[in-house]
Amino acid sequence: MSAIKSKDKKVYNAIRNEVKRQNDNLELIASENYATEAVLEAQGSVLTNKYAEGYPQKRWYGGCEHVDTVESLAIERAKKVYKAEHANVQPHSGSSANMAVLFSQLKFGDKVLAMNLACGGHLTHGHPLNFSGKYFTIIPYSVDRKTEKLDYDNILYLAKKHRPKLLIAGASAYSRTIDAKKLRSICDKTHTMLMVDMAHIAGLVAAGYHPNPTPYAEFVTSTTHKTLCGPRSGFILCKNEFAKSIDYMVFPGLQGGPLMHIIAAKAVAFKEAQTDRFKKKQLQTIKNAKALSDELKRLGYRVVSGGTDNHMLLVDVFISRGVTGKEASAALDKARITVNKNLIPYDTRSPFVTSGIRLGSPALTTRGMKESQMRKIARLIDMVLSDISNKKKIKEVREAVSELTKRFPIYKGRKLS
Ligand code: DSN
């Protein structure tokens, strides 16, 4: 970082402080991870200088021979990893990937059946303030009140009643397996197209630890930076019959020049996702989330739906310790444990306050932590949440956090600033 250091001290200092924060804190935000060093190198490369509107071998600019190589690699690798017929790796984010599917396949006002944000869905699956909720008629589905799991019978009922054009599956805060095969059979009964947003679980799917939705859905969208460990970005997989309409909506429909440095980083991430190391890490990610969930339950916490099948869990901290999600996350921040407040299904509190917190294991697993560290972290979380204004306890937890983060460095032996 010597160039930034000499040219722009303010930005340099902010980055250095963020490096320190990432090193020193226990990162439990379920959607975050640490991009690999190879991914960081690709996204910091001179490919950022290149305009390449269009697609490989069909560009609007000269000099695209090397970025063509990179984008073709990303496409072929994405198809291989997820056994997809077609891949578009240009969406800048998961949000723009979702927008490309909705805008290319639907007319404004068309009906879309999608998971309610309040029960774990995502902003781009129909929130009234988002493009998805503004331009389309959203029929929300929720989890079952008792099991807090997807209620496939109710989804079928809603699909039959409303005959939506598209069913969106996938979530930001759902800790159970998503059964795309079952959703396909629902869609077949009602002539509905299926889109699975696998952003959170893309790494687990790549490694074979969550069923792959690609054979069952017309469209699969994703980000690349969560369990997948790539750069901050998105991509779309689809059946060949939709390839043209998806590609045409991404460019020129929604985007101009693709971010070739980020596409290079996606190519790297898709290659790394095929290694044994990556597969082992995904399995450990699941084991770690389960260990965290089991230990919290042993300590008397109510884990939403009773546990987890994937990389995350939702904890009802209000019923468990009488603190709101907002209070819990602020207290944990002081102890250098980073989480986010989160609505639990049928929450009576506002999204700014919430009754729950969401915890995820991907980042700590990337650091090399295993089940015993997860159990310890559960106990540290409990020490904070059992007495959120006890400064002495918070200091004690901070010291234990510091011991853990020193033992498990993020980029081993590499100085990032
Ligand atoms: N904001 C992401 C998450 O935290 O789950 C989803 O886009």
Coordinates of C-alpha atoms and ligand atoms in Angstrom, one line a residue:
M1 CA 0.0 0.0 0.0
S2 CA 3.0 2.3 -0.4
A3 CA 1.5 4.3 -3.2
I4 CA -1.8 5.1 -1.4
K5 CA 0.3 5.8 1.7
S6 CA 2.2 8.5 0.0
K7 CA -0.6 9.9 -2.2
D8 CA -3.6 9.8 0.1
K9 CA -3.0 9.6 3.8
K10 CA -6.7 9.8 4.7
V11 CA -7.8 6.8 2.6
Y12 CA -4.6 4.9 3.6
N13 CA -5.4 5.4 7.3
A14 CA -9.0 4.3 6.8
I15 CA -7.9 1.1 5.0
R16 CA -5.3 0.5 7.7
N17 CA -7.8 0.9 10.4
E18 CA -10.2 -1.5 8.6
V19 CA -7.4 -4.1 8.3
K20 CA -6.9 -3.8 12.0
R21 CA -10.6 -4.1 12.7
Q22 CA -10.9 -7.2 10.6
N23 CA -7.8 -8.7 12.3
D24 CA -8.9 -7.8 15.8
N25 CA -12.7 -8.6 15.7
L26 CA -14.5 -11.9 15.6
E27 CA -16.6 -11.6 12.4
L28 CA -19.9 -13.4 12.8
I29 CA -21.9 -11.6 10.1
A30 CA -23.3 -14.5 8.1
S31 CA -23.0 -12.8 4.8
E32 CA -19.3 -11.8 5.2
N33 CA -16.1 -13.7 4.6
Y34 CA -12.5 -13.0 3.7
A35 CA -11.7 -13.0 0.0
T36 CA -8.7 -15.2 -0.8
E37 CA -5.4 -13.6 -1.5
A38 CA -5.6 -14.6 -5.2
V39 CA -9.0 -13.0 -5.4
L40 CA -7.7 -9.8 -3.8
E41 CA -4.8 -9.7 -6.3
A42 CA -7.1 -10.2 -9.3
Q43 CA -9.5 -7.4 -8.2
G44 CA -6.6 -5.1 -7.5
S45 CA -5.2 -5.6 -11.0
V46 CA -4.9 -3.4 -14.1
L47 CA -7.9 -5.1 -15.6
T48 CA -9.8 -2.2 -14.0
N49 CA -8.5 0.0 -16.8
K50 CA -10.2 -1.9 -19.6
Y51 CA -13.6 -1.2 -21.2
A52 CA -15.2 -4.3 -22.6
E53 CA -18.9 -3.6 -23.3
G54 CA -20.4 -6.7 -24.9
Y55 CA -19.5 -10.3 -24.3
P56 CA -16.4 -12.4 -25.2
Q57 CA -15.6 -12.1 -28.9
K58 CA -18.5 -9.7 -29.3
R59 CA -17.2 -6.4 -27.9
W60 CA -17.7 -2.8 -28.7
Y61 CA -14.0 -2.0 -28.0
G62 CA -10.7 -3.1 -29.3
G63 CA -7.9 -4.7 -27.2
C64 CA -10.2 -7.1 -25.4
E65 CA -8.3 -10.3 -26.2
H66 CA -7.1 -10.8 -22.6
V67 CA -10.2 -9.8 -20.8
D68 CA -12.1 -12.1 -23.2
T69 CA -9.9 -14.9 -21.8
V70 CA -10.7 -14.0 -18.3
E71 CA -14.5 -13.7 -18.8
S72 CA -14.6 -17.0 -20.8
L73 CA -12.8 -18.7 -18.0
A74 CA -15.2 -17.3 -15.4
I75 CA -18.2 -18.4 -17.5
E76 CA -16.9 -21.9 -18.1
R77 CA -15.9 -22.4 -14.5
A78 CA -19.2 -21.1 -13.1
K79 CA -21.1 -23.6 -15.5
K80 CA -18.8 -26.4 -14.3
V81 CA -19.1 -25.7 -10.6
Y82 CA -22.9 -25.5 -10.6
K83 CA -23.6 -27.8 -13.6
A84 CA -25.4 -24.9 -15.4
E85 CA -26.3 -24.6 -19.1
H86 CA -25.5 -20.9 -19.2
A87 CA -23.7 -18.3 -17.0
N88 CA -23.6 -14.6 -17.1
V89 CA -20.8 -13.3 -14.9
Q90 CA -21.3 -9.6 -15.5
P91 CA -23.8 -8.5 -12.8
H92 CA -22.1 -6.1 -10.5
S93 CA -24.0 -7.5 -7.5
G94 CA -26.6 -10.0 -6.4
S95 CA -29.1 -7.2 -6.5
S96 CA -28.4 -6.5 -10.2
A97 CA -28.5 -10.2 -11.0
N98 CA -32.0 -10.4 -9.5
M99 CA -33.0 -7.3 -11.4
A100 CA -31.8 -8.7 -14.6
V101 CA -33.9 -11.9 -14.2
L102 CA -37.1 -10.0 -13.1
F103 CA -36.8 -7.3 -15.8
S104 CA -36.0 -9.8 -18.6
Q105 CA -38.7 -12.3 -17.8
L106 CA -41.6 -10.3 -16.4
K107 CA -43.8 -7.4 -17.4
F108 CA -44.4 -4.7 -14.8
G109 CA -47.2 -5.7 -12.6
D110 CA -46.7 -9.5 -13.0
K111 CA -47.2 -11.6 -10.0
V112 CA -44.2 -12.9 -8.0
L113 CA -44.4 -15.3 -5.1
A114 CA -41.4 -14.5 -2.8
M115 CA -40.2 -15.0 0.8
N116 CA -41.2 -12.2 3.1
L117 CA -38.2 -10.1 4.3
A118 CA -39.6 -10.2 7.8
C119 CA -39.3 -14.0 7.7
G120 CA -35.8 -14.2 6.2
G121 CA -36.2 -13.1 2.6
H122 CA -34.2 -10.4 0.8
L123 CA -34.8 -6.8 -0.1
T124 CA -34.8 -7.6 -3.8
H125 CA -37.4 -10.3 -3.4
G126 CA -40.2 -7.8 -3.2
H127 CA -39.7 -5.2 -0.5
P128 CA -42.0 -2.3 -1.2
L129 CA -39.1 0.2 -1.2
N130 CA -37.1 -1.9 -3.6
F131 CA -37.5 -2.1 -7.4
S132 CA -38.9 -5.6 -7.0
G133 CA -41.7 -4.5 -4.8
K134 CA -42.3 -1.3 -6.8
Y135 CA -42.6 -2.8 -10.2
F136 CA -44.2 -6.2 -9.6
T137 CA -47.1 -7.6 -7.7
I138 CA -45.6 -9.4 -4.8
I139 CA -47.3 -12.2 -2.9
P140 CA -45.2 -12.9 0.1
Y141 CA -44.8 -16.4 1.7
S142 CA -43.6 -16.9 5.2
V143 CA -42.1 -19.7 7.3
D144 CA -44.4 -21.8 9.4
R145 CA -45.1 -20.1 12.8
K146 CA -44.4 -23.3 14.8
T147 CA -41.5 -24.9 13.0
E148 CA -40.1 -21.6 11.7
K149 CA -39.2 -23.6 8.5
L150 CA -40.5 -23.2 4.9
D151 CA -44.0 -24.5 4.6
Y152 CA -44.1 -26.0 1.1
D153 CA -47.8 -26.9 1.4
N154 CA -48.5 -23.2 2.0
I155 CA -46.3 -22.2 -0.9
L156 CA -48.2 -24.6 -3.1
Y157 CA -51.5 -23.2 -1.8
L158 CA -50.4 -19.6 -2.6
A159 CA -49.1 -20.6 -6.0
K160 CA -52.4 -22.3 -6.9
K161 CA -54.4 -19.3 -5.6
H162 CA -52.4 -16.6 -7.3
R163 CA -50.8 -18.3 -10.3
P164 CA -47.7 -16.2 -10.1
K165 CA -45.4 -15.9 -13.1
L166 CA -42.3 -16.3 -11.0
L167 CA -41.5 -18.0 -7.6
I168 CA -38.4 -16.6 -5.9
A169 CA -36.6 -18.9 -3.3
G170 CA -33.6 -18.0 -1.3
A171 CA -33.0 -16.0 1.8
S172 CA -30.8 -13.7 3.9
A173 CA -31.8 -15.2 7.2
Y174 CA -32.9 -18.8 6.9
S175 CA -30.8 -21.5 8.5
R176 CA -32.4 -24.6 6.8
T177 CA -32.0 -26.4 3.6
I178 CA -34.0 -25.0 0.6
D179 CA -35.6 -27.9 -1.3
A180 CA -35.5 -26.7 -4.9
K181 CA -36.8 -30.0 -6.1
K182 CA -40.0 -29.5 -4.1
L183 CA -40.3 -25.9 -5.4
R184 CA -39.9 -27.2 -8.9
S185 CA -42.8 -29.6 -8.5
I186 CA -44.9 -26.7 -7.2
C187 CA -44.0 -24.5 -10.1
D188 CA -44.8 -27.3 -12.6
K189 CA -48.3 -27.5 -11.2
T190 CA -49.0 -23.8 -11.7
H191 CA -46.9 -22.9 -14.8
T192 CA -44.6 -20.7 -12.7
M193 CA -40.9 -20.1 -13.4
L194 CA -38.5 -20.7 -10.5
M195 CA -35.6 -18.4 -9.5
V196 CA -33.4 -19.5 -6.6
D197 CA -31.2 -16.7 -5.1
M198 CA -28.4 -18.9 -3.6
A199 CA -26.2 -15.9 -2.5
H200 CA -25.8 -17.1 1.0
I201 CA -25.2 -20.7 0.3
A202 CA -23.3 -20.5 -3.0
G203 CA -20.1 -21.9 -1.4
L204 CA -21.9 -24.8 0.3
V205 CA -23.6 -25.6 -3.0
A206 CA -20.3 -25.5 -4.9
A207 CA -18.8 -27.9 -2.4
G208 CA -21.8 -30.3 -2.5
Y209 CA -23.0 -29.6 1.1
H210 CA -26.3 -28.0 0.1
P211 CA -28.4 -29.5 -2.8
N212 CA -27.7 -27.7 -6.0
P213 CA -30.8 -25.7 -7.2
T214 CA -29.5 -25.3 -10.7
P215 CA -31.1 -28.5 -12.3
Y216 CA -34.5 -27.4 -10.9
A217 CA -34.7 -23.7 -11.5
E218 CA -34.9 -21.7 -14.7
F219 CA -32.7 -19.1 -13.0
V220 CA -30.2 -19.2 -10.2
T221 CA -28.7 -15.9 -9.0
S222 CA -26.0 -15.3 -6.5
T223 CA -23.4 -13.0 -5.0
T224 CA -19.8 -14.2 -5.0
H225 CA -18.5 -12.8 -1.7
K226 CA -20.3 -14.8 1.0
T227 CA -19.6 -18.5 1.5
L228 CA -18.1 -18.5 -2.0
C229 CA -15.2 -16.3 -0.8
G230 CA -14.8 -14.4 -4.0
P231 CA -15.0 -10.7 -4.8
R232 CA -18.0 -8.5 -3.9
S233 CA -20.2 -9.2 -7.0
G234 CA -22.9 -11.3 -8.6
F235 CA -23.7 -13.8 -11.4
I236 CA -26.7 -15.5 -13.0
L237 CA -27.1 -19.1 -14.1
C238 CA -29.9 -20.1 -16.4
K239 CA -31.2 -22.7 -18.9
N240 CA -30.0 -22.2 -22.5
E241 CA -33.5 -21.1 -23.7
F242 CA -33.2 -18.0 -21.5
A243 CA -29.5 -17.2 -22.2
K244 CA -30.2 -14.6 -24.8
S245 CA -32.8 -12.7 -22.9
I246 CA -30.6 -12.7 -19.7
D247 CA -27.5 -11.6 -21.5
Y248 CA -29.4 -8.9 -23.3
M249 CA -30.9 -7.5 -20.1
V250 CA -27.5 -7.5 -18.2
F251 CA -25.9 -5.6 -21.2
P252 CA -27.2 -3.3 -22.6
G253 CA -30.3 -3.5 -20.5
L254 CA -29.0 -2.6 -17.1
Q255 CA -25.2 -2.2 -17.2
G256 CA -22.5 -0.7 -19.4
G257 CA -18.9 -1.7 -19.1
P258 CA -18.4 -4.9 -17.1
L259 CA -15.9 -4.7 -14.2
M260 CA -13.2 -6.9 -15.8
H261 CA -10.9 -6.9 -12.7
I262 CA -13.9 -8.2 -10.7
I263 CA -14.8 -10.8 -13.4
A264 CA -11.1 -12.0 -13.2
A265 CA -11.5 -12.3 -9.4
K266 CA -14.8 -14.3 -10.0
A267 CA -12.9 -16.6 -12.4
V268 CA -10.3 -17.2 -9.6
A269 CA -13.0 -17.8 -7.0
F270 CA -14.7 -20.4 -9.3
K271 CA -11.4 -22.2 -9.7
E272 CA -10.7 -22.2 -6.0
A273 CA -14.2 -23.5 -5.3
Q274 CA -13.2 -26.7 -7.1
T275 CA -10.3 -27.5 -4.7
D276 CA -10.3 -30.0 -1.8
R277 CA -9.3 -27.2 0.5
F278 CA -12.4 -25.2 -0.3
K279 CA -14.6 -28.3 0.0
K280 CA -13.2 -29.1 3.5
K281 CA -13.7 -25.5 4.5
Q282 CA -17.4 -25.5 3.5
L283 CA -18.0 -28.7 5.5
Q284 CA -16.2 -27.1 8.5
T285 CA -18.4 -24.0 8.0
I286 CA -21.5 -26.1 8.5
K287 CA -20.0 -28.0 11.5
N288 CA -19.0 -24.7 13.1
A289 CA -22.5 -23.1 12.7
K290 CA -23.9 -26.3 14.3
A291 CA -21.4 -26.2 17.2
L292 CA -22.2 -22.5 17.8
S293 CA -26.0 -23.3 17.7
D294 CA -25.7 -26.3 20.0
E295 CA -23.6 -24.5 22.6
L296 CA -26.0 -21.5 22.7
K297 CA -28.9 -23.9 23.1
R298 CA -27.1 -25.6 25.9
L299 CA -26.7 -22.2 27.5
G300 CA -30.5 -21.7 27.3
Y301 CA -30.8 -19.6 24.1
R302 CA -33.7 -20.1 21.7
V303 CA -32.3 -20.7 18.3
V304 CA -34.9 -20.0 15.6
S305 CA -36.2 -23.3 14.0
G306 CA -34.3 -25.2 16.6
G307 CA -30.9 -25.2 14.9
T308 CA -29.2 -24.9 11.5
D309 CA -28.4 -27.0 8.4
N310 CA -26.2 -24.3 6.8
H311 CA -23.7 -21.6 7.8
M312 CA -26.0 -19.4 9.9
L313 CA -28.4 -19.3 12.8
L314 CA -30.9 -16.8 14.2
V315 CA -31.0 -16.4 17.9
D316 CA -34.0 -15.0 19.8
V317 CA -32.0 -12.9 22.3
F318 CA -35.1 -11.2 23.7
I319 CA -36.8 -14.3 24.9
S320 CA -33.4 -15.8 25.9
R321 CA -31.8 -12.9 27.8
G322 CA -34.3 -10.0 27.7
V323 CA -32.3 -7.8 25.4
T324 CA -33.3 -6.6 21.9
G325 CA -31.2 -7.4 18.9
K326 CA -30.1 -3.8 18.7
E327 CA -28.9 -3.9 22.3
A328 CA -27.2 -7.2 21.9
S329 CA -25.3 -6.2 18.8
A330 CA -24.1 -2.9 20.3
A331 CA -22.9 -4.7 23.5
L332 CA -21.1 -7.4 21.4
D333 CA -19.5 -4.7 19.3
K334 CA -17.9 -3.4 22.5
A335 CA -16.4 -6.8 23.1
R336 CA -15.2 -6.9 19.4
I337 CA -17.7 -9.6 18.4
T338 CA -19.4 -8.4 15.2
V339 CA -23.0 -9.6 14.5
N340 CA -26.1 -8.0 13.1
K341 CA -29.5 -7.4 14.7
N342 CA -32.1 -9.4 12.8
L343 CA -35.9 -9.9 12.8
I344 CA -37.0 -13.3 13.9
P345 CA -40.0 -14.8 12.2
Y346 CA -43.2 -13.0 13.2
D347 CA -41.1 -10.5 15.3
T348 CA -43.2 -7.9 17.1
R349 CA -40.3 -5.4 17.2
S350 CA -39.3 -3.1 14.4
P351 CA -36.5 -4.0 12.0
F352 CA -34.4 -1.2 13.7
V353 CA -34.8 -2.9 17.1
T354 CA -35.5 -6.6 16.5
S355 CA -35.7 -9.5 18.9
G356 CA -32.9 -11.4 17.3
I357 CA -29.4 -11.5 16.1
R358 CA -28.0 -13.4 13.1
L359 CA -24.8 -15.3 13.5
G360 CA -22.7 -16.9 10.7
S361 CA -19.6 -19.1 10.7
P362 CA -18.0 -18.5 7.2
A363 CA -15.5 -15.8 8.2
L364 CA -14.2 -17.5 11.4
T365 CA -14.0 -20.8 9.5
T366 CA -11.8 -19.1 6.9
R367 CA -9.6 -18.0 9.8
G368 CA -9.2 -21.7 10.6
M369 CA -11.4 -21.9 13.7
K370 CA -13.1 -25.2 14.5
E371 CA -15.9 -26.5 16.8
S372 CA -14.0 -25.9 20.1
Q373 CA -13.5 -22.2 19.2
M374 CA -17.2 -21.9 18.3
R375 CA -18.2 -23.3 21.7
K376 CA -15.9 -20.9 23.4
I377 CA -17.3 -18.0 21.3
A378 CA -20.9 -19.0 22.3
R379 CA -19.8 -18.8 25.9
L380 CA -18.3 -15.3 25.3
I381 CA -21.5 -14.1 23.6
D382 CA -23.4 -15.4 26.6
M383 CA -21.1 -13.5 29.0
V384 CA -21.9 -10.3 27.2
L385 CA -25.6 -10.8 26.7
S386 CA -26.2 -12.0 30.3
D387 CA -25.1 -8.6 31.6
I388 CA -24.8 -6.1 28.8
S389 CA -23.9 -3.1 30.9
N390 CA -21.1 -4.9 32.9
K391 CA -18.0 -3.1 31.6
K392 CA -15.7 -5.5 33.5
K393 CA -17.2 -8.5 31.8
I394 CA -17.0 -6.9 28.4
K395 CA -13.3 -6.1 29.0
E396 CA -12.7 -9.7 30.0
V397 CA -14.5 -10.9 26.8
R398 CA -12.5 -8.5 24.7
E399 CA -9.3 -10.0 26.0
A400 CA -10.4 -13.5 25.2
V401 CA -11.4 -12.3 21.7
S402 CA -7.9 -10.8 21.3
E403 CA -6.3 -14.1 22.3
L404 CA -8.4 -16.0 19.7
T405 CA -7.8 -13.5 16.8
K406 CA -4.1 -13.6 17.4
R407 CA -4.1 -17.4 17.3
F408 CA -6.1 -17.4 14.0
P409 CA -4.7 -14.6 11.7
I410 CA -6.7 -13.9 8.5
Y411 CA -4.0 -13.7 5.9
K412 CA -1.3 -15.8 7.5
G413 CA 2.1 -14.2 7.2
R414 CA 1.0 -11.5 4.8
K415 CA 0.9 -7.9 5.7
L416 CA -1.9 -6.0 4.0
S417 CA -0.9 -2.5 5.0
Ligands
DSN1 N1 -27.1 -7.8 2.9 C1 -26.9 -9.2 2.7 C2 -27.0 -10.0 4.0 O1 -26.4 -9.5 5.0 O2 -27.5 -11.1 4.0 C3 -27.8 -9.8 1.7 O3 -27.7 -9.0 0.6

